[in-house]
PDB file of C-alpha atoms in Angstrom:
ATOM      1  CA  MET A   1       4.355 -11.941 -72.991  1.00 58.00           C
ATOM      2  CA  THR A   2       6.390 -12.185 -75.886  1.00 66.00           C
ATOM      3  CA  SER A   3       9.996 -11.028 -75.543  1.00 73.00           C
ATOM      4  CA  ARG A   4      11.147  -8.349 -77.961  1.00 70.00           C
ATOM      5  CA  ARG A   5      15.022  -8.433 -79.936  1.00 70.00           C
ATOM      6  CA  ILE A   6      16.296  -4.912 -79.494  1.00 68.00           C
ATOM      7  CA  VAL A   7      18.159  -4.275 -82.640  1.00 66.00           C
ATOM      8  CA  SER A   8      21.207  -1.348 -81.929  1.00 68.00           C
ATOM      9  CA  ASP A   9      23.091   0.178 -84.567  1.00 69.00           C
ATOM     10  CA  GLU A  10      25.866   0.138 -81.704  1.00 70.00           C
ATOM     11  CA  LYS A  11      28.428  -2.497 -81.888  1.00 69.00           C
ATOM     12  CA  THR A  12      28.709  -5.117 -79.257  1.00 69.00           C
ATOM     13  CA  VAL A  13      31.925  -5.601 -76.849  1.00 66.00           C
ATOM     14  CA  LEU A  14      32.887  -8.704 -79.056  1.00 68.00           C
ATOM     15  CA  GLU A  15      32.391  -6.589 -82.378  1.00 67.00           C
ATOM     16  CA  LYS A  16      34.628  -3.517 -81.143  1.00 66.00           C
ATOM     17  CA  ASP A  17      37.987  -2.754 -82.231  1.00 61.00           C
ATOM     18  CA  ASP A  18      40.438  -3.330 -79.806  1.00 59.00           C
ATOM     19  CA  HIS A  19      42.637  -0.651 -80.709  1.00 58.00           C
ATOM     20  CA  ASP A  20      42.123   2.242 -78.246  1.00 58.00           C
ATOM     21  CA  GLY A  21      44.730   4.743 -79.112  1.00 59.00           C
ATOM     22  CA  ARG A  22      47.293   3.839 -76.611  1.00 64.00           C
ATOM     23  CA  THR A  23      48.670   1.093 -78.117  1.00 63.00           C
ATOM     24  CA  PRO A  24      49.510   0.624 -82.049  1.00 61.00           C
ATOM     25  CA  PRO A  25      47.333  -1.766 -83.929  1.00 59.00           C
ATOM     26  CA  ALA A  26      48.230  -5.440 -84.341  1.00 58.00           C
ATOM     27  CA  SER A  27      48.885  -4.944 -88.111  1.00 59.00           C
ATOM     28  CA  ALA A  28      51.535  -1.869 -87.186  1.00 61.00           C
ATOM     29  CA  ASN A  29      55.114  -2.641 -87.914  1.00 71.00           C
ATOM     30  CA  SER A  30      56.770  -4.198 -84.772  1.00 70.00           C
ATOM     31  CA  SER A  31      60.666  -5.038 -83.816  1.00 74.00           C
ATOM     32  CA  ILE A  32      60.974  -8.618 -83.483  1.00 78.00           C
ATOM     33  CA  ALA A  33      64.216  -8.179 -81.502  1.00 75.00           C
ATOM     34  CA  PRO A  34      64.792 -10.328 -78.650  1.00 77.00           C
ATOM     35  CA  ALA A  35      63.800  -7.991 -75.530  1.00 82.00           C
ATOM     36  CA  VAL A  36      66.920  -9.803 -73.566  1.00 83.00           C
ATOM     37  CA  PRO A  37      70.571  -9.784 -75.307  1.00 84.00           C
ATOM     38  CA  THR A  38      71.955 -12.958 -76.230  1.00 87.00           C
ATOM     39  CA  SER A  39      74.842 -12.688 -73.944  1.00 87.00           C
ATOM     40  CA  VAL A  40      72.597 -12.302 -70.899  1.00 88.00           C
ATOM     41  CA  ILE A  41      70.997 -15.651 -72.088  1.00 90.00           C
ATOM     42  CA  VAL A  42      73.810 -17.419 -72.305  1.00 93.00           C
ATOM     43  CA  LYS A  43      75.060 -16.350 -69.197  1.00 94.00           C
ATOM     44  CA  LEU A  44      71.794 -17.506 -67.428  1.00 93.00           C
ATOM     45  CA  LEU A  45      71.764 -20.557 -69.250  1.00 96.00           C
ATOM     46  CA  GLY A  46      75.712 -21.403 -68.098  1.00 96.00           C
ATOM     47  CA  PHE A  47      74.888 -20.506 -64.556  1.00 97.00           C
ATOM     48  CA  THR A  48      71.718 -22.801 -64.670  1.00 97.00           C
ATOM     49  CA  LEU A  49      73.959 -25.750 -65.878  1.00 97.00           C
ATOM     50  CA  ALA A  50      76.527 -24.670 -63.081  1.00 97.00           C
ATOM     51  CA  MET A  51      73.870 -24.610 -60.275  1.00 97.00           C
ATOM     52  CA  VAL A  52      72.800 -28.074 -61.416  1.00 96.00           C
ATOM     53  CA  VAL A  53      76.224 -29.891 -62.203  1.00 97.00           C
ATOM     54  CA  GLY A  54      78.155 -28.174 -59.432  1.00 96.00           C
ATOM     55  CA  PRO A  55      76.639 -28.569 -56.395  1.00 97.00           C
ATOM     56  CA  ILE A  56      75.504 -32.303 -57.469  1.00 97.00           C
ATOM     57  CA  GLY A  57      79.121 -33.089 -58.823  1.00 96.00           C
ATOM     58  CA  THR A  58      80.714 -31.700 -55.634  1.00 97.00           C
ATOM     59  CA  TYR A  59      78.613 -33.996 -53.226  1.00 97.00           C
ATOM     60  CA  TYR A  60      79.391 -37.235 -54.829  1.00 96.00           C
ATOM     61  CA  LEU A  61      83.111 -36.072 -55.580  1.00 96.00           C
ATOM     62  CA  SER A  62      83.750 -35.369 -51.802  1.00 96.00           C
ATOM     63  CA  LEU A  63      81.356 -38.140 -50.700  1.00 95.00           C
ATOM     64  CA  HIS A  64      83.485 -40.901 -52.140  1.00 93.00           C
ATOM     65  CA  SER A  65      87.008 -39.477 -52.106  1.00 95.00           C
ATOM     66  CA  ILE A  66      87.629 -36.397 -49.422  1.00 94.00           C
ATOM     67  CA  PHE A  67      85.191 -37.453 -46.549  1.00 93.00           C
ATOM     68  CA  LYS A  68      85.028 -41.383 -47.265  1.00 92.00           C
ATOM     69  CA  GLY A  69      81.290 -41.754 -47.028  1.00 92.00           C
ATOM     70  CA  ASN A  70      80.447 -39.112 -44.597  1.00 95.00           C
ATOM     71  CA  SER A  71      77.241 -37.823 -46.402  1.00 96.00           C
ATOM     72  CA  THR A  72      76.595 -34.950 -43.883  1.00 96.00           C
ATOM     73  CA  TYR A  73      80.113 -33.256 -44.925  1.00 96.00           C
ATOM     74  CA  ALA A  74      79.496 -33.973 -48.198  1.00 96.00           C
ATOM     75  CA  GLY A  75      76.139 -32.443 -48.367  1.00 97.00           C
ATOM     76  CA  ALA A  76      77.316 -29.456 -46.430  1.00 97.00           C
ATOM     77  CA  THR A  77      79.950 -29.070 -49.162  1.00 97.00           C
ATOM     78  CA  ALA A  78      77.320 -29.296 -51.954  1.00 97.00           C
ATOM     79  CA  ALA A  79      75.237 -26.471 -50.258  1.00 98.00           C
ATOM     80  CA  ILE A  80      78.363 -24.142 -50.236  1.00 97.00           C
ATOM     81  CA  MET A  81      79.133 -24.807 -53.733  1.00 97.00           C
ATOM     82  CA  ALA A  82      75.456 -23.874 -54.379  1.00 97.00           C
ATOM     83  CA  ASN A  83      75.776 -20.779 -52.547  1.00 98.00           C
ATOM     84  CA  LEU A  84      79.263 -19.870 -54.216  1.00 97.00           C
ATOM     85  CA  VAL A  85      77.413 -20.622 -57.877  1.00 97.00           C
ATOM     86  CA  LEU A  86      74.541 -18.240 -57.026  1.00 97.00           C
ATOM     87  CA  VAL A  87      77.219 -15.359 -55.381  1.00 97.00           C
ATOM     88  CA  ALA A  88      79.289 -15.521 -58.759  1.00 97.00           C
ATOM     89  CA  TYR A  89      75.801 -15.173 -60.851  1.00 95.00           C
ATOM     90  CA  VAL A  90      75.022 -12.267 -58.793  1.00 95.00           C
ATOM     91  CA  LEU A  91      78.404 -10.659 -59.080  1.00 95.00           C
ATOM     92  CA  VAL A  92      78.744 -11.292 -62.967  1.00 94.00           C
ATOM     93  CA  ALA A  93      74.841  -9.640 -63.370  1.00 90.00           C
ATOM     94  CA  MET A  94      76.333  -6.778 -61.330  1.00 91.00           C
ATOM     95  CA  ASN A  95      79.075  -6.269 -63.430  1.00 90.00           C
ATOM     96  CA  ASP A  96      76.870  -6.539 -66.726  1.00 86.00           C
ATOM     97  CA  ASP A  97      74.557  -3.934 -65.032  1.00 80.00           C
ATOM     98  CA  GLN A  98      77.319  -1.427 -64.576  1.00 84.00           C
ATOM     99  CA  THR A  99      78.889  -2.087 -67.995  1.00 81.00           C
ATOM    100  CA  GLU A 100      75.653  -1.279 -69.483  1.00 77.00           C
ATOM    101  CA  ASN A 101      75.330   1.984 -67.502  1.00 80.00           C
ATOM    102  CA  LEU A 102      78.851   2.938 -68.446  1.00 79.00           C
ATOM    103  CA  ALA A 103      78.231   2.196 -72.197  1.00 79.00           C
ATOM    104  CA  ALA A 104      75.031   4.390 -72.135  1.00 79.00           C
ATOM    105  CA  ALA A 105      76.884   7.225 -70.177  1.00 81.00           C
ATOM    106  CA  GLU A 106      79.675   7.046 -72.879  1.00 83.00           C
ATOM    107  CA  LYS A 107      77.168   7.076 -75.479  1.00 81.00           C
ATOM    108  CA  GLU A 108      75.509  10.049 -73.901  1.00 82.00           C
ATOM    109  CA  LYS A 109      79.017  12.060 -73.671  1.00 81.00           C
ATOM    110  CA  LYS A 110      79.734  11.639 -77.310  1.00 83.00           C
ATOM    111  CA  ALA A 111      76.039  13.010 -78.398  1.00 80.00           C
ATOM    112  CA  ARG A 112      76.866  16.448 -76.681  1.00 74.00           C
TER     113      ARG A 112
END
């Protein structure tokens, strides 16, 4: 027996258009503005640098000058510094979020 090829006018999955109506088609104009403000990215990069340099610098500084070679105390000091940087980042992020909420409320108040 021979197999027969079924010819259909219906499009296959690969031939169908990806536009389903819920999202705009790819050819539509879209905003190229970043999703995250530049100030947030700068803060994140600054705290990333502080998280790398702060604890390592604290370790070596305290190892050679404060604790005179006791690496246990120097490591504990570096861990404390890492936690301080982390807490500072959380506080700055919370403050930034509150500032955005206040600005949105002020804008809404002016719109009335």
